[in-house]
mmCIF file with all atom_site columns, C-alpha atoms in Angstrom:
data_model
loop_
_atom_site.group_PDB
_atom_site.id
_atom_site.type_symbol
_atom_site.label_atom_id
_atom_site.label_alt_id
_atom_site.label_comp_id
_atom_site.label_asym_id
_atom_site.label_entity_id
_atom_site.label_seq_id
_atom_site.pdbx_PDB_ins_code
_atom_site.Cartn_x
_atom_site.Cartn_y
_atom_site.Cartn_z
_atom_site.occupancy
_atom_site.B_iso_or_equiv
_atom_site.pdbx_formal_charge
_atom_site.auth_seq_id
_atom_site.auth_comp_id
_atom_site.auth_asym_id
_atom_site.auth_atom_id
_atom_site.pdbx_PDB_model_num
ATOM 1  C CA . MET W 1 1  ? -14.213 10.106  -3.428  1.00 46.00 ? 1  MET W CA 1
ATOM 2  C CA . GLU W 1 2  ? -12.217 7.339   -1.757  1.00 78.00 ? 2  GLU W CA 1
ATOM 3  C CA . LEU W 1 3  ? -9.085  8.156   -3.748  1.00 81.00 ? 3  LEU W CA 1
ATOM 4  C CA . ASN W 1 4  ? -9.273  11.810  -2.700  1.00 82.00 ? 4  ASN W CA 1
ATOM 5  C CA . SER W 1 5  ? -9.587  10.688  0.929   1.00 79.00 ? 5  SER W CA 1
ATOM 6  C CA . LEU W 1 6  ? -6.501  8.507   0.536   1.00 80.00 ? 6  LEU W CA 1
ATOM 7  C CA . ILE W 1 7  ? -4.464  11.375  -0.905  1.00 82.00 ? 7  ILE W CA 1
ATOM 8  C CA . GLN W 1 8  ? -5.640  13.777  1.810   1.00 82.00 ? 8  GLN W CA 1
ATOM 9  C CA . HIS W 1 9  ? -4.783  11.350  4.615   1.00 78.00 ? 9  HIS W CA 1
ATOM 10 C CA . MET W 1 10 ? -1.345  10.702  3.161   1.00 79.00 ? 10 MET W CA 1
ATOM 11 C CA . LYS W 1 11 ? -0.640  14.428  3.235   1.00 81.00 ? 11 LYS W CA 1
ATOM 12 C CA . LEU W 1 12 ? -1.665  14.635  6.898   1.00 80.00 ? 12 LEU W CA 1
ATOM 13 C CA . SER W 1 13 ? -0.196  11.391  8.229   1.00 78.00 ? 13 SER W CA 1
ATOM 14 C CA . ARG W 1 14 ? 3.163   11.225  9.953   1.00 83.00 ? 14 ARG W CA 1
ATOM 15 C CA . ASN W 1 15 ? 4.628   8.674   7.496   1.00 83.00 ? 15 ASN W CA 1
ATOM 16 C CA . LYS W 1 16 ? 3.056   10.256  4.400   1.00 87.00 ? 16 LYS W CA 1
ATOM 17 C CA . SER W 1 17 ? 2.016   6.761   3.282   1.00 87.00 ? 17 SER W CA 1
ATOM 18 C CA . VAL W 1 18 ? -0.730  4.132   3.614   1.00 85.00 ? 18 VAL W CA 1
ATOM 19 C CA . ILE W 1 19 ? -0.211  0.355   3.690   1.00 85.00 ? 19 ILE W CA 1
ATOM 20 C CA . VAL W 1 20 ? -2.785  -1.235  1.381   1.00 86.00 ? 20 VAL W CA 1
ATOM 21 C CA . ASP W 1 21 ? -1.766  -4.905  1.561   1.00 87.00 ? 21 ASP W CA 1
ATOM 22 C CA . ARG W 1 22 ? 0.356   -7.152  3.781   1.00 87.00 ? 22 ARG W CA 1
ATOM 23 C CA . CYS W 1 23 ? 0.469   -10.919 3.344   1.00 88.00 ? 23 CYS W CA 1
ATOM 24 C CA . ILE W 1 24 ? 2.604   -14.024 2.932   1.00 90.00 ? 24 ILE W CA 1
ATOM 25 C CA . PRO W 1 25 ? 2.293   -14.671 -0.812  1.00 90.00 ? 25 PRO W CA 1
ATOM 26 C CA . LYS W 1 26 ? 1.982   -18.238 -2.105  1.00 91.00 ? 26 LYS W CA 1
ATOM 27 C CA . GLU W 1 27 ? 4.612   -17.464 -4.747  1.00 90.00 ? 27 GLU W CA 1
ATOM 28 C CA . TYR W 1 28 ? 7.255   -16.572 -2.122  1.00 88.00 ? 28 TYR W CA 1
ATOM 29 C CA . PRO W 1 29 ? 6.842   -18.727 0.992   1.00 88.00 ? 29 PRO W CA 1
ATOM 30 C CA . GLY W 1 30 ? 8.845   -17.468 3.944   1.00 90.00 ? 30 GLY W CA 1
ATOM 31 C CA . TYR W 1 31 ? 8.506   -13.827 2.901   1.00 92.00 ? 31 TYR W CA 1
ATOM 32 C CA . VAL W 1 32 ? 6.076   -11.106 3.907   1.00 91.00 ? 32 VAL W CA 1
ATOM 33 C CA . ARG W 1 33 ? 4.953   -8.785  1.117   1.00 91.00 ? 33 ARG W CA 1
ATOM 34 C CA . THR W 1 34 ? 3.940   -5.259  2.085   1.00 90.00 ? 34 THR W CA 1
ATOM 35 C CA . ILE W 1 35 ? 2.501   -2.816  -0.451  1.00 92.00 ? 35 ILE W CA 1
ATOM 36 C CA . THR W 1 36 ? 2.434   0.853   0.505   1.00 91.00 ? 36 THR W CA 1
ATOM 37 C CA . ILE W 1 37 ? 1.091   3.851   -1.394  1.00 91.00 ? 37 ILE W CA 1
ATOM 38 C CA . MET W 1 38 ? 3.299   6.889   -0.857  1.00 92.00 ? 38 MET W CA 1
ATOM 39 C CA . GLN W 1 39 ? 3.207   10.539  -1.872  1.00 91.00 ? 39 GLN W CA 1
ATOM 40 C CA . ASN W 1 40 ? 4.032   11.582  -5.449  1.00 92.00 ? 40 ASN W CA 1
ATOM 41 C CA . SER W 1 41 ? 2.188   8.541   -6.880  1.00 93.00 ? 41 SER W CA 1
ATOM 42 C CA . ILE W 1 42 ? 4.782   6.048   -5.655  1.00 95.00 ? 42 ILE W CA 1
ATOM 43 C CA . ALA W 1 43 ? 4.066   2.423   -4.736  1.00 96.00 ? 43 ALA W CA 1
ATOM 44 C CA . ARG W 1 44 ? 6.529   0.627   -2.466  1.00 96.00 ? 44 ARG W CA 1
ATOM 45 C CA . VAL W 1 45 ? 6.560   -3.180  -2.618  1.00 95.00 ? 45 VAL W CA 1
ATOM 46 C CA . GLU W 1 46 ? 8.632   -4.863  0.092   1.00 93.00 ? 46 GLU W CA 1
ATOM 47 C CA . PHE W 1 47 ? 9.533   -8.529  0.465   1.00 93.00 ? 47 PHE W CA 1
ATOM 48 C CA . GLU W 1 48 ? 10.989  -9.250  3.907   1.00 92.00 ? 48 GLU W CA 1
ATOM 49 C CA . VAL W 1 49 ? 11.951  -12.570 5.456   1.00 91.00 ? 49 VAL W CA 1
ATOM 50 C CA . TYR W 1 50 ? 9.165   -13.718 7.795   1.00 90.00 ? 50 TYR W CA 1
ATOM 51 C CA . GLY W 1 51 ? 10.030  -12.877 11.399  1.00 86.00 ? 51 GLY W CA 1
ATOM 52 C CA . TYR W 1 52 ? 12.613  -10.227 10.511  1.00 82.00 ? 52 TYR W CA 1
ATOM 53 C CA . ASP W 1 53 ? 12.173  -6.531  9.796   1.00 74.00 ? 53 ASP W CA 1
ATOM 54 C CA . GLU W 1 54 ? 15.153  -6.186  7.462   1.00 75.00 ? 54 GLU W CA 1
ATOM 55 C CA . GLY W 1 55 ? 17.130  -8.165  4.952   1.00 77.00 ? 55 GLY W CA 1
ATOM 56 C CA . GLY W 1 56 ? 14.589  -8.260  2.145   1.00 87.00 ? 56 GLY W CA 1
ATOM 57 C CA . ILE W 1 57 ? 14.182  -6.393  -1.103  1.00 93.00 ? 57 ILE W CA 1
ATOM 58 C CA . THR W 1 58 ? 12.199  -3.205  -1.752  1.00 94.00 ? 58 THR W CA 1
ATOM 59 C CA . TYR W 1 59 ? 10.873  -1.914  -5.070  1.00 96.00 ? 59 TYR W CA 1
ATOM 60 C CA . PHE W 1 60 ? 9.737   1.672   -5.632  1.00 97.00 ? 60 PHE W CA 1
ATOM 61 C CA . ILE W 1 61 ? 7.458   2.234   -8.632  1.00 97.00 ? 61 ILE W CA 1
ATOM 62 C CA . GLN W 1 62 ? 6.431   5.752   -9.640  1.00 97.00 ? 62 GLN W CA 1
ATOM 63 C CA . TYR W 1 63 ? 3.239   6.257   -11.638 1.00 96.00 ? 63 TYR W CA 1
ATOM 64 C CA . LEU W 1 64 ? 1.931   9.238   -13.584 1.00 96.00 ? 64 LEU W CA 1
ATOM 65 C CA . ASP W 1 65 ? -0.982  9.676   -11.162 1.00 94.00 ? 65 ASP W CA 1
ATOM 66 C CA . TYR W 1 66 ? -2.787  7.983   -8.276  1.00 92.00 ? 66 TYR W CA 1
ATOM 67 C CA . GLU W 1 67 ? -5.586  6.657   -10.497 1.00 92.00 ? 67 GLU W CA 1
ATOM 68 C CA . CYS W 1 68 ? -3.062  4.702   -12.578 1.00 94.00 ? 68 CYS W CA 1
ATOM 69 C CA . LEU W 1 69 ? -1.292  3.505   -9.415  1.00 93.00 ? 69 LEU W CA 1
ATOM 70 C CA . VAL W 1 70 ? -4.498  2.174   -7.825  1.00 90.00 ? 70 VAL W CA 1
ATOM 71 C CA . LYS W 1 71 ? -5.634  0.566   -11.094 1.00 92.00 ? 71 LYS W CA 1
ATOM 72 C CA . ASN W 1 72 ? -2.311  -1.265  -11.479 1.00 94.00 ? 72 ASN W CA 1
ATOM 73 C CA . LEU W 1 73 ? -2.246  -2.387  -7.832  1.00 91.00 ? 73 LEU W CA 1
ATOM 74 C CA . GLU W 1 74 ? -5.779  -3.751  -8.157  1.00 89.00 ? 74 GLU W CA 1
ATOM 75 C CA . GLU W 1 75 ? -4.710  -5.628  -11.284 1.00 92.00 ? 75 GLU W CA 1
ATOM 76 C CA . TYR W 1 76 ? -1.591  -7.014  -9.534  1.00 90.00 ? 76 TYR W CA 1
ATOM 77 C CA . LEU W 1 77 ? -3.507  -8.036  -6.411  1.00 88.00 ? 77 LEU W CA 1
ATOM 78 C CA . THR W 1 78 ? -6.505  -9.273  -8.462  1.00 87.00 ? 78 THR W CA 1
ATOM 79 C CA . LYS W 1 79 ? -8.867  -7.494  -6.075  1.00 85.00 ? 79 LYS W CA 1
ATOM 80 C CA . LYS W 1 80 ? -10.351 -4.050  -5.587  1.00 82.00 ? 80 LYS W CA 1
ATOM 81 C CA . LEU W 1 81 ? -8.638  -1.850  -3.005  1.00 77.00 ? 81 LEU W CA 1
ATOM 82 C CA . MET W 1 82 ? -11.184 -0.938  -0.349  1.00 72.00 ? 82 MET W CA 1
ATOM 83 C CA . ILE W 1 83 ? -9.617  2.433   0.451   1.00 63.00 ? 83 ILE W CA 1
ATOM 84 C CA . GLY W 1 84 ? -12.265 3.480   2.955   1.00 56.00 ? 84 GLY W CA 1
ATOM 85 C CA . ILE W 1 85 ? -11.804 0.286   4.975   1.00 57.00 ? 85 ILE W CA 1
ATOM 86 C CA . ILE W 1 86 ? -8.003  0.610   4.789   1.00 59.00 ? 86 ILE W CA 1
ATOM 87 C CA . LEU W 1 87 ? -8.167  4.143   6.195   1.00 54.00 ? 87 LEU W CA 1
ATOM 88 C CA . ILE W 1 88 ? -10.480 3.030   9.039   1.00 53.00 ? 88 ILE W CA 1
ATOM 89 C CA . LYS W 1 89 ? -8.220  0.086   9.974   1.00 57.00 ? 89 LYS W CA 1
ATOM 90 C CA . GLN W 1 90 ? -5.140  2.315   10.068  1.00 55.00 ? 90 GLN W CA 1
ATOM 91 C CA . GLY W 1 91 ? -6.936  4.852   12.256  1.00 52.00 ? 91 GLY W CA 1
ATOM 92 C CA . PHE W 1 92 ? -7.053  7.678   9.729   1.00 47.00 ? 92 PHE W CA 1
ATOM 93 C CA . ILE W 1 93 ? -10.840 8.018   9.822   1.00 45.00 ? 93 ILE W CA 1
ATOM 94 C CA . GLN W 1 94 ? -13.362 7.157   12.504  1.00 45.00 ? 94 GLN W CA 1
ATOM 95 C CA . ARG W 1 95 ? -16.311 4.829   12.067  1.00 44.00 ? 95 ARG W CA 1
ATOM 96 C CA . LYS W 1 96 ? -19.690 6.482   12.414  1.00 46.00 ? 96 LYS W CA 1
#
């Protein structure tokens, strides 16, 4: 159910994407890592210098389907993606 909600909200959102993680990783101090799920089963992983909005590196990874994408992101992040909470925080769905 949550995955279908994510896909539906991506189709309706202005950017056609949802940010699922943003942090300063221990492995790359001084960089901000942003992971975004985009349409067509694409994950975008950005590493930008802290305090700047450009000058980093961006990877685009295309998967066969969204289930595979989410599974691999959860494995990479070593945590379960709480899609419902992500959609609430980004204003896609309202709390009841």
